[in-house]
Coordinates of C-alpha atoms in Angstrom, one line a residue:
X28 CA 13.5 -6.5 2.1
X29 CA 13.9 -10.1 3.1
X30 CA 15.8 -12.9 1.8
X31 CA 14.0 -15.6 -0.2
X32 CA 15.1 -19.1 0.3
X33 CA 17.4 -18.3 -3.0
X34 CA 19.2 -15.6 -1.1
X35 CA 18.1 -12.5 -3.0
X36 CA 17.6 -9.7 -0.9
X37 CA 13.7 -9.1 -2.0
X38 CA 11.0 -6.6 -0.8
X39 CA 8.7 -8.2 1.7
X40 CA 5.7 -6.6 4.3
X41 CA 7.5 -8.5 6.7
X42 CA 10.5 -6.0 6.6
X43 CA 8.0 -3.2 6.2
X44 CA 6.1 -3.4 9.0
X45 CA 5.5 -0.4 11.9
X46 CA 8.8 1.3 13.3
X47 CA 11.7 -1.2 12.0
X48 CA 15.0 0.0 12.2
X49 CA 16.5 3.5 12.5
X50 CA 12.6 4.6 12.9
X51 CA 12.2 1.9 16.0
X52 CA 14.2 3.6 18.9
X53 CA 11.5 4.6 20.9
X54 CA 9.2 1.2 20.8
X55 CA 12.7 -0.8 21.6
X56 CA 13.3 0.9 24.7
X57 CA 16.9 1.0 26.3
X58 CA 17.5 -2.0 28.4
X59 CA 15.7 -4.5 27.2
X60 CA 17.4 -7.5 26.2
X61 CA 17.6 -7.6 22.2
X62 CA 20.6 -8.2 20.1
X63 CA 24.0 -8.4 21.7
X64 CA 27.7 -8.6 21.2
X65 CA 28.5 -11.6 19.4
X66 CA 30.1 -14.6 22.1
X67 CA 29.4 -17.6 19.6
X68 CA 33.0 -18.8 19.9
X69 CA 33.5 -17.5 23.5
X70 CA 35.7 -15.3 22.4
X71 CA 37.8 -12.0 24.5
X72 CA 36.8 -8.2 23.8
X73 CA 40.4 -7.0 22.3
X74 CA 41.2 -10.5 20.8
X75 CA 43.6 -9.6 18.1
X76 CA 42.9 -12.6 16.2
X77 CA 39.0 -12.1 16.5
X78 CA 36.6 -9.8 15.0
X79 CA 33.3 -9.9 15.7
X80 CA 30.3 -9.8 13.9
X81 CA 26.7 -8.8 13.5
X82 CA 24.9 -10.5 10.9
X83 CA 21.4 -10.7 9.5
X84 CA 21.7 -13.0 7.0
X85 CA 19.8 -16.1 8.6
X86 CA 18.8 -17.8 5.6
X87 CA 21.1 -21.0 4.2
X88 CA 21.9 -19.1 0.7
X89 CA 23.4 -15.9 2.6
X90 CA 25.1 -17.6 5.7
X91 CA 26.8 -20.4 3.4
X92 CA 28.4 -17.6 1.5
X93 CA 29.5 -15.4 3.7
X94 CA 31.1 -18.3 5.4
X95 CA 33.2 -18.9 2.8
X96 CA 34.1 -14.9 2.7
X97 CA 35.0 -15.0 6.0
X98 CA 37.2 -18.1 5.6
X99 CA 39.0 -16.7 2.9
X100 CA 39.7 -14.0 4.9
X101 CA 41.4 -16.2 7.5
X102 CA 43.4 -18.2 5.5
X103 CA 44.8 -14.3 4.0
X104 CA 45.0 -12.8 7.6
X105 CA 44.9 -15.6 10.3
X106 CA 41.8 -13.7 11.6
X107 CA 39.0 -15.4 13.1
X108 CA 35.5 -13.9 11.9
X109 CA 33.3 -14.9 15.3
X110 CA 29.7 -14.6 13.7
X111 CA 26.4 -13.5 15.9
X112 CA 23.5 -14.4 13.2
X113 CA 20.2 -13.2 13.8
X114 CA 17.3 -13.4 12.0
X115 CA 16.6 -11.2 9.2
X116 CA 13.7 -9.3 10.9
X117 CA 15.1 -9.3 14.5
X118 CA 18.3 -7.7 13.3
X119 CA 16.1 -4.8 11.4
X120 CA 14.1 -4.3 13.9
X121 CA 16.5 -4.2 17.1
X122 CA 19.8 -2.6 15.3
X123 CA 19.2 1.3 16.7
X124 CA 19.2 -0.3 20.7
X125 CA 22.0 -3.1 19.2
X126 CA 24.2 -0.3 18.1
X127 CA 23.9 1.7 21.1
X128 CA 24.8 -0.8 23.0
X129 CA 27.8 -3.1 22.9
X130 CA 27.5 -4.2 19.1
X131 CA 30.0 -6.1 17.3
X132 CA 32.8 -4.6 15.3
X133 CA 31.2 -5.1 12.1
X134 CA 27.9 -5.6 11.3
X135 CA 25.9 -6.2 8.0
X136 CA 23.6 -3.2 7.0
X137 CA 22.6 -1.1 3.9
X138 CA 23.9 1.6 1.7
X139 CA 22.3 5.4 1.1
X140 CA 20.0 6.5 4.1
X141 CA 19.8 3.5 6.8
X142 CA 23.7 3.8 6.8
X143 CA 23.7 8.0 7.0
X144 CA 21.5 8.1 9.7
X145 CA 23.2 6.3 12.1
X146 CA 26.8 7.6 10.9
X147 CA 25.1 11.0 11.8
X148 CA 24.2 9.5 15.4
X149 CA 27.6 8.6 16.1
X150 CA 26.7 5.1 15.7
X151 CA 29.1 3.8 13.4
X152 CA 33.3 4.2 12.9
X153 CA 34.1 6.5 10.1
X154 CA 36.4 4.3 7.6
X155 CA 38.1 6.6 5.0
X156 CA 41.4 4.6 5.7
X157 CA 39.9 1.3 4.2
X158 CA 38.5 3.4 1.3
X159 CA 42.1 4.7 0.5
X160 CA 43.1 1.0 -0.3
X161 CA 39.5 -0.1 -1.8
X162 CA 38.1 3.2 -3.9
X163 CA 39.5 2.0 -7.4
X164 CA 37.4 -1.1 -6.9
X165 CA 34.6 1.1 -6.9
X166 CA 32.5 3.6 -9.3
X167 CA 31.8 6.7 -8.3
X168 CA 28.1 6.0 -7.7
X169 CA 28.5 3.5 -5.5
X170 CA 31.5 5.8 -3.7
X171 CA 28.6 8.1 -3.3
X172 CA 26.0 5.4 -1.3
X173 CA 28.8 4.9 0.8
X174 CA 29.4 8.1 1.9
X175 CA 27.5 10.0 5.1
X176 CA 26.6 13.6 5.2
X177 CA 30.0 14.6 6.6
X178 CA 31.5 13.2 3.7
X179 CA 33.6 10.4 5.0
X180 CA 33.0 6.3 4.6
X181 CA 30.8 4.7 6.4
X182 CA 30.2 1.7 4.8
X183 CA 32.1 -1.2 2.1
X184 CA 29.1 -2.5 -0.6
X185 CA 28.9 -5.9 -1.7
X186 CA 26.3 -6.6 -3.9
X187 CA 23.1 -4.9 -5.4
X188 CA 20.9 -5.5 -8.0
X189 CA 18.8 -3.0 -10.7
X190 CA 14.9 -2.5 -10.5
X191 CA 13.7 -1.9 -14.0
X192 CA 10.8 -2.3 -16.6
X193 CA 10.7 -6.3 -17.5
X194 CA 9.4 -7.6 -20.5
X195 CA 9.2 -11.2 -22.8
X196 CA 11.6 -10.5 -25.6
X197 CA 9.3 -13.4 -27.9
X198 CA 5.9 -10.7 -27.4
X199 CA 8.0 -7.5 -28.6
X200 CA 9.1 -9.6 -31.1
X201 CA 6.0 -10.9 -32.1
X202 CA 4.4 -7.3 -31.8
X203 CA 7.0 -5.5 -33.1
X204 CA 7.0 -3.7 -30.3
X205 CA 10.8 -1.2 -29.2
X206 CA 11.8 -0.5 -26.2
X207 CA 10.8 3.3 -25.3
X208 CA 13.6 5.5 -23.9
X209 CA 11.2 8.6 -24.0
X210 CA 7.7 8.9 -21.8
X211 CA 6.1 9.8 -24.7
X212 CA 7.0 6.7 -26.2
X213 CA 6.2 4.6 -23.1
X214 CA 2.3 6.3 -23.3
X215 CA 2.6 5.6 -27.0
X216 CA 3.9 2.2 -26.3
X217 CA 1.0 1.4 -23.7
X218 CA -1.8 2.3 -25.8
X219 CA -0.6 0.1 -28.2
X220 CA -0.8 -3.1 -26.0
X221 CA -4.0 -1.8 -25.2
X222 CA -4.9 -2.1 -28.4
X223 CA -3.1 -5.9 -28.8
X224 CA -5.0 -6.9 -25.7
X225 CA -2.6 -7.0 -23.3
X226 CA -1.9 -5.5 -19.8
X227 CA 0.4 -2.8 -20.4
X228 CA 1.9 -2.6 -16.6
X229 CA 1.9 -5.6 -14.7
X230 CA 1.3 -4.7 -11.0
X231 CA 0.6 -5.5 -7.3
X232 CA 0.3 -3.4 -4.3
X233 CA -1.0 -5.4 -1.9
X234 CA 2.3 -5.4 0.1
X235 CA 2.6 -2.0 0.0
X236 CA 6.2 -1.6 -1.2
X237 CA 6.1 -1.9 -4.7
X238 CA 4.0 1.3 -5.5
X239 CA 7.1 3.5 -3.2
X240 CA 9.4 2.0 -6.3
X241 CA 7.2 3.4 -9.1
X242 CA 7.2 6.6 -7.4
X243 CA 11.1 6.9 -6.8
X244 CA 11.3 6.1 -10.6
X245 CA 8.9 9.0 -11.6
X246 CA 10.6 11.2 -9.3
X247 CA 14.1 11.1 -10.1
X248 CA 13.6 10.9 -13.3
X249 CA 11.0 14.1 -13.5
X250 CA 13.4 16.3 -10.4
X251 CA 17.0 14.7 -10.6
X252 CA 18.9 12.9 -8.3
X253 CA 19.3 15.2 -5.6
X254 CA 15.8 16.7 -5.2
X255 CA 15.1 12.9 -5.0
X256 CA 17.4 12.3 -1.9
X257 CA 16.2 15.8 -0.4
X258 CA 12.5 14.6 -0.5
X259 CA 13.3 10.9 0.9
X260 CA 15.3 12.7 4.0
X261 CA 12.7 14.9 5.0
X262 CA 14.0 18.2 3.2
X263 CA 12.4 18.8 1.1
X264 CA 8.1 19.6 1.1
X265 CA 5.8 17.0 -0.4
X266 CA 3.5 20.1 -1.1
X267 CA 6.3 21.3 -3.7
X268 CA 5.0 22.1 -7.5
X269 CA 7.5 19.1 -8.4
X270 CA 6.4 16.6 -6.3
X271 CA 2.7 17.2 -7.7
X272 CA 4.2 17.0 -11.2
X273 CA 5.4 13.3 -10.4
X274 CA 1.5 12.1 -9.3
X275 CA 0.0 14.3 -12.5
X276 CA 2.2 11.8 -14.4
X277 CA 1.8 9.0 -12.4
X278 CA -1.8 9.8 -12.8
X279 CA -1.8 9.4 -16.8
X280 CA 0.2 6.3 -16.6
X281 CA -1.6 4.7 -13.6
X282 CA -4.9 3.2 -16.5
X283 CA -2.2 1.2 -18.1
X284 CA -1.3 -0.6 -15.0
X285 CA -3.5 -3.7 -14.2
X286 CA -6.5 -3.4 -12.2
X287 CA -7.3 -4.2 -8.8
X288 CA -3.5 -3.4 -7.5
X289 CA -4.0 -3.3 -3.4
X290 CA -5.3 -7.0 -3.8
X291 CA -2.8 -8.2 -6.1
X292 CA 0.9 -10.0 -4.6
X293 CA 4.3 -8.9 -6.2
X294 CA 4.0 -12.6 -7.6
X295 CA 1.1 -13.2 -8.7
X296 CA 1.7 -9.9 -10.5
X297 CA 5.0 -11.1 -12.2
X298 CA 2.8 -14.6 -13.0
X299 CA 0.8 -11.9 -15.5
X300 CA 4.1 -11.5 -17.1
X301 CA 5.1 -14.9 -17.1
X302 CA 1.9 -16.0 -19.0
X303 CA 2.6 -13.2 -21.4
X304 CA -0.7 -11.4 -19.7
X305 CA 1.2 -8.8 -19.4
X306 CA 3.8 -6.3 -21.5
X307 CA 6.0 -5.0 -18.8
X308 CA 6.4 -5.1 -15.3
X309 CA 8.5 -2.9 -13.0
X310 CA 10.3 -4.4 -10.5
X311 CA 13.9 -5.8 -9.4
X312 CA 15.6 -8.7 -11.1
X313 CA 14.2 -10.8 -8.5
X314 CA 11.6 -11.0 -10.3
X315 CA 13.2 -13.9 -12.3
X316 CA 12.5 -15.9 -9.4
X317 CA 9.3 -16.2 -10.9
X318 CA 10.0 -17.4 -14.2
X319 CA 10.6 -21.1 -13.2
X320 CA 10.7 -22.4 -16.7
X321 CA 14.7 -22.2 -18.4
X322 CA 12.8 -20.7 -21.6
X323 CA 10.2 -18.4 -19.9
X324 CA 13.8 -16.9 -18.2
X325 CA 16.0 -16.9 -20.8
X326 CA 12.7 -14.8 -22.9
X327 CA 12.7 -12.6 -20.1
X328 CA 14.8 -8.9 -20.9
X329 CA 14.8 -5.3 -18.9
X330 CA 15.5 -2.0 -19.9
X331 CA 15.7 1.8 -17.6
X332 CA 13.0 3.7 -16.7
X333 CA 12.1 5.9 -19.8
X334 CA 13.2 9.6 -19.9
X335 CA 11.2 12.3 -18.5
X336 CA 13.1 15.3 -18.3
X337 CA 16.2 15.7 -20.7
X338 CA 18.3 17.4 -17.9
X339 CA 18.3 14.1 -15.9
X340 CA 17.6 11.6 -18.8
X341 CA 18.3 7.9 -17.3
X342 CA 21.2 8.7 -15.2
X343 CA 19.6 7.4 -12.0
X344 CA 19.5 3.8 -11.2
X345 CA 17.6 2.3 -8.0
X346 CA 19.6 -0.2 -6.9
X347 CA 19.5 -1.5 -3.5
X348 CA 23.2 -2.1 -1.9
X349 CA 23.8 -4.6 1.5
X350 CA 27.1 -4.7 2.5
X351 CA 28.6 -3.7 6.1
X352 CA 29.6 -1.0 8.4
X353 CA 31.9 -0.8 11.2
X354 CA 30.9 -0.3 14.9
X355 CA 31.4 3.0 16.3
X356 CA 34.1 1.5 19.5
X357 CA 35.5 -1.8 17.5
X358 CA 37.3 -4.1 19.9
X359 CA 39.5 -5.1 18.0
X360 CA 39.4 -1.8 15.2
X361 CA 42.7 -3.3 13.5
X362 CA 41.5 -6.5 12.9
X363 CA 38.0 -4.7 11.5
X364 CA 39.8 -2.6 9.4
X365 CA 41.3 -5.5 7.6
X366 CA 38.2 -7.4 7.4
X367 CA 36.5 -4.6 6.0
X368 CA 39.3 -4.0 3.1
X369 CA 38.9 -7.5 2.5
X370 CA 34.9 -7.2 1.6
X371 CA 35.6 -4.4 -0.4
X372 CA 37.9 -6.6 -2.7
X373 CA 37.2 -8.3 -6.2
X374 CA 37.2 -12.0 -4.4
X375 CA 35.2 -11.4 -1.5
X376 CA 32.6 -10.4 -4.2
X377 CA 33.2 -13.3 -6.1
X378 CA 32.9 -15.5 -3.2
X379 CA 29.5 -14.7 -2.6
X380 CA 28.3 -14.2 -6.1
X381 CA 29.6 -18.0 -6.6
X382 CA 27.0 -19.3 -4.0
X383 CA 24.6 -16.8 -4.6
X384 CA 24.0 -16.1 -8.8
X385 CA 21.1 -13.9 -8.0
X386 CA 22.3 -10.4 -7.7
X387 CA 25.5 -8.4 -9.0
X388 CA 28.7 -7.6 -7.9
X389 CA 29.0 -3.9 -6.6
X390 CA 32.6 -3.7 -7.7
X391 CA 33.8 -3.0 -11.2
X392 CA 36.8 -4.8 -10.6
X393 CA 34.9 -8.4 -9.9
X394 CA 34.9 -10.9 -12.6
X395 CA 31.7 -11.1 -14.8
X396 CA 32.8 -13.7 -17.1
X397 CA 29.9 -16.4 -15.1
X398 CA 27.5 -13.7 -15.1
X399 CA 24.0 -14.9 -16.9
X400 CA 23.1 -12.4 -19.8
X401 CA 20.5 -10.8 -16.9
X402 CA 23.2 -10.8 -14.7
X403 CA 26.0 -8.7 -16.9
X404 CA 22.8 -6.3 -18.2
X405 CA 22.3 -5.6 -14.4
X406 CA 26.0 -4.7 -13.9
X407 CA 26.1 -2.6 -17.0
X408 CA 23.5 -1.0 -15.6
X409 CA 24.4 0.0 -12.4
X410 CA 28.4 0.3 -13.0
X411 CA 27.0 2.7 -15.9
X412 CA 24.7 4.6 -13.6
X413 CA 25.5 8.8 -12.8
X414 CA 23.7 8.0 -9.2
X415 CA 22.5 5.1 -7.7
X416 CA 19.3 5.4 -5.4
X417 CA 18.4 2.6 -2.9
X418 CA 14.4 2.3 -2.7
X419 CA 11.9 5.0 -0.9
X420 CA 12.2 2.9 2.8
X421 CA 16.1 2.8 3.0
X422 CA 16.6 6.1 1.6
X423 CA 14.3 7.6 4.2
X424 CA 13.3 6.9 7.8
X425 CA 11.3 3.7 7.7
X426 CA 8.7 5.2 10.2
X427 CA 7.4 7.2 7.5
X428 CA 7.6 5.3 4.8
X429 CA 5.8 2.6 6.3
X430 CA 3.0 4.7 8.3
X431 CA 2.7 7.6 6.0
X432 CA 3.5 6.5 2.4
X433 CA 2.4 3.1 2.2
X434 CA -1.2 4.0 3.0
X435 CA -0.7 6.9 1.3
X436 CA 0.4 5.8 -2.3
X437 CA -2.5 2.5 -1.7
X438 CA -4.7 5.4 -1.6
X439 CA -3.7 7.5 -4.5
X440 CA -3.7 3.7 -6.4
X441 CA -7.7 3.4 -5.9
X442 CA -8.5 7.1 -6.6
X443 CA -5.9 9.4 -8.1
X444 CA -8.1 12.3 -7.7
X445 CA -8.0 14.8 -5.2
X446 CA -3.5 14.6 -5.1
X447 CA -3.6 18.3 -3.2
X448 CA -5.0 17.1 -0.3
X449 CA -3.4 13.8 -0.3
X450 CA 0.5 15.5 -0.2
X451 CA -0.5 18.2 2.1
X452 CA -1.6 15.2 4.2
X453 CA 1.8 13.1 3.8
X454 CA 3.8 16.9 4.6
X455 CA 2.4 17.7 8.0
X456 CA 3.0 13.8 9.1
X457 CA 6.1 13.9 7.8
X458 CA 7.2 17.3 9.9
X459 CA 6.2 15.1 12.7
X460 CA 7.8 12.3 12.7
X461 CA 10.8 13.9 11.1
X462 CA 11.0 16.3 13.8
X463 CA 11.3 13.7 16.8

C-alpha cells in the first residue's frame, strides 16, 4: 500500500515490488547503512522524557496527524515523541535490517502477518501489559490482528478501512436491481446487467494487487477464516481440493468482470463505475477518491462479499489495519509503554480521523458522530466482523506474494484454463521460498 496525497493508505505497485519488507532480508544485507535510530532532536538513549520513533508516514496528510497525536500525548504525559520519518517505501523496504539493528522504541507497522512474523523473530517487545488497560477499546477481531502466534500483543491498531463490492445506489434504483447476499444471487445479479448493458464487475489488474483481493474474498468466504490464514502463511498446499474450488468459482464469475484487466489501472477501473459503465466494483473505500463529484460520492454505496458457504456466511471482513509496534530492546520501555496505551485510546483515534476523514477508527469506543454515511457503513462493518483479514501481501510473506502470485493470478486473468497446473506451479515456489 502507499499513501495518496489524501492520506489513505491505498494499494500501489510501488509497495509491491520484488523483496519489500519481512521477505527483503537477504537483498538488504547486514551493515549497510539503511534506516536508523531516530536522533532528529538529538536526543540521549534512556531519556525518560523521550521516546523514539520510527515512522513511515512521509506524506503531509499522515505526518500532520500524527503530530497532533503525539502532542496530545505530551501535554497528558510530559513525554517528548522524537520522530525519525522515512519515506513510505524506504521504511517497507529496509524495516527487517532497521529492526535488527538499533531501531526506535516504537515504530509504525501493520496488523495480521507483517506484525507475526517479526514477533516470531524476536523482533518486536511483547505488550500484553498495555493491552490489559486498552482491550475494552477493542473488538475481538481486531484483538485477534493484534495478536502473534504465541498468543501475546504485539501490536495497538489505529485505523483500517473495509474492501467491499461498490455500486451507484441511482443505477439499482433505476434497474431495480438488490443487493445479493447469496452467490447465486450475485451470478443471477450479473447476468442481469449483462442483459441491461452494463459491466457487471468493474476491474483492473494492471498493478497486480487487486486480483490477490478478489481471491482472498473467494477464499474465505468458500474455506473460512482460518484455512484462509493457513494458506496465506505457507501451511497450508495450494494443490488442496479447496483451493481449486476457489479458482472453479472464480472461473464462472471471471466473464462478468470487464475485459482486458492486466492493461487496465485500479482507477481508470473505478472511472467505469463512476460513469455508471459499470455495476459493481470490488475494492477498498478508497475508491471514493475517485468519485470527485459531491453527487457522484454521495450515489456511491457498498455492501460484503456475497455468501458462498453457509458455515462461514459473511463473517470475514478484509480490512487492512496500520497502527504500531514496540521495539524488541526499547530505550526508554516505560515511556513506550505509555505512548502505546495512549494510541490505543478513543482520542488518539480521533485525533487522526479529524485530519484524515478517509478511513475508520479501529476502536469501538471512538466517536462516530462526524463519520460520513460511508464512513459509519465501514465501521459497522468491520466492528461487526467474526474475523478480520488484512489483504493476501500482509497476511503472507511479500516475497511470494509479489513473485509468485502476482504473475500467477495475471495469468489465470487472461486464461483460466489449465488451474491444475497453475497451483501445482504456485505450491512448489511457495515450499521454496517458504522454506528459506
Amino acid at each position: 500500500m502507499h499513501l495518496t496525497p489524501s492520506g489513505l493508505a491505498v494499494p500501489g505497485p510501488s509497495r509491491r515490488t520484488l523483496l519489500r519488507g519481512v521477505g527483503g532480508a537477504a537483498a538488504l544485507g547486514a551493515g549497510v547503512p539503511l534506516l536508523s535510530a531516530c536522533g532528529g532532536s538529538g536526543s540521549s538513549a534512556g531519556d525518560s522524557k523521550t521516546v523514539t520513533l520510527g515512522s513511515n508516514a512521509s506524506d503531509a496528510v499522515p505526518k500532520k496527524a500524527f503530530a497532533e497525536i503525539y502532542a496530545a500525548f505530551k501535554k497528558q504525559s510530559g513525554i517528548t515523541v522524537d520522530v525519525n520519518t522515512k519515506d513510505h517505501n524506504t521504511f517497507q523496504e529496509q524495516i527487517n535490517t532497521y529492526l535488527q539493528g538499533t531501531p526506535d522504541d516504537v515504530f509504525h507497522w501493520f496488523a495480521g502477518y507483517r506484525m507475526q512474523f517479526f514477533a516470531e523473530k524476536g523482533l518486536a517487545n511483547p505488550i500484553d501489559d498495555v493491552w490489559d488497560k486498552i482491550g475494552g477499546n477493542f473488538p475481538e477481531a481486531m484483538k485477534k490482528l493484534s495478536q502473534g502466534a504465541d498468543g501475546k500483543f504485539y501490536f495497538v491498531p489505529l485505523y483500517t478501512y473495509p474492501w467491499a463490492l461498490f455500486y451507484r445506489k441511482s443505477v439499482f434504483a433505476e434497474k431495480g436491481y438488490e443487493v445479493p447476499t447469496t452467490w447465486d444471487q450475485l451470478i443471477a445479479l450479473c447476468k442481469q446487467m449483462e442483459k441491461d448493458k452494463l459491466v457487471p464487475i468493474a476491474f483492473g489488474d494492471k498493478d497486480a494487487w487487486p486480483a490477490m483481493g478478489t481471491f482472498d474474498q473467494l477464499n474465505f468466504r468458500t474455506n473460512g477464516y482460518d484455512f484462509h490464514v493457513e494458506l496465506m502463511a505457507g501451511k497450508a498446499s495450494w494443490t488442496d481440493a479447496k483451493v481449486r474450488k476457489v479458482f472453479d468459482l472464480w472461473a464462472e464469475l471471471l466473464p462478468y468482470h470487464q475485459e482486458g484487466a492486466v492493461g487496465r489501472t485500479w482507477q481508470d477501473a473505478a472511472q467505469t463505475l463512476a460513469s455508471k459503465k459499470a455495476g459493481m466494483y470490488l475494492l477498498g473505500t478508497f475508491v471514493g477518491q475517485q468519485f470527485t463529484n459531491k453527487d457522484d460520492l454521495d450515489d456511491l454505496d457498498f455492501f460484503a462479499f456475497p455468501e458462498i458457504d453457509p458455515a462461514y456466511g459473511q463473517d470475514t471482513v478484509e480490512a487492512p489495519t496500520d497502527g504500531f509496534m514496540m521495539s524488541k530492546s526499547p530505550k526508554n520501555k516505560a515511556g513506550a509503554v505509555k505512548l502505546m496505551e495512549f494510541l490505543g485510546t478513543p482520542e488518539a483515534e480521533q485525533i487522526y480521523l479529524k485530519a484524515d476523514p478517509n478511513v475508520v477508527a479501529a476502536s469501538t469506543k471512538a466517536d462516530i458522530s462526524s463519520y460520513t454515511p460511508m464512513q459509519k457503513k465501514a465501521y459497522e462493518m468491520i466492528s461487526g466482523a467474526k474475523t478480520l483479514t488484512q489483504f493476501m501481501d500482509r497476511d503472507s510473506r511479500p516475497d511470494f506474494t509479489s513473485t509468485v502470485m502476482q504473475p500467477a493470478l495475471q495469468k489465470f486473468i487472461r486464461d483460466p484454463k489449465g488451474i491444475d497446473s497453475l497451483l501445482s506451479s504456485i505450491e512448489r515456489q511457495k515450499k521454496t521460498i517458504f522454506a528459506s
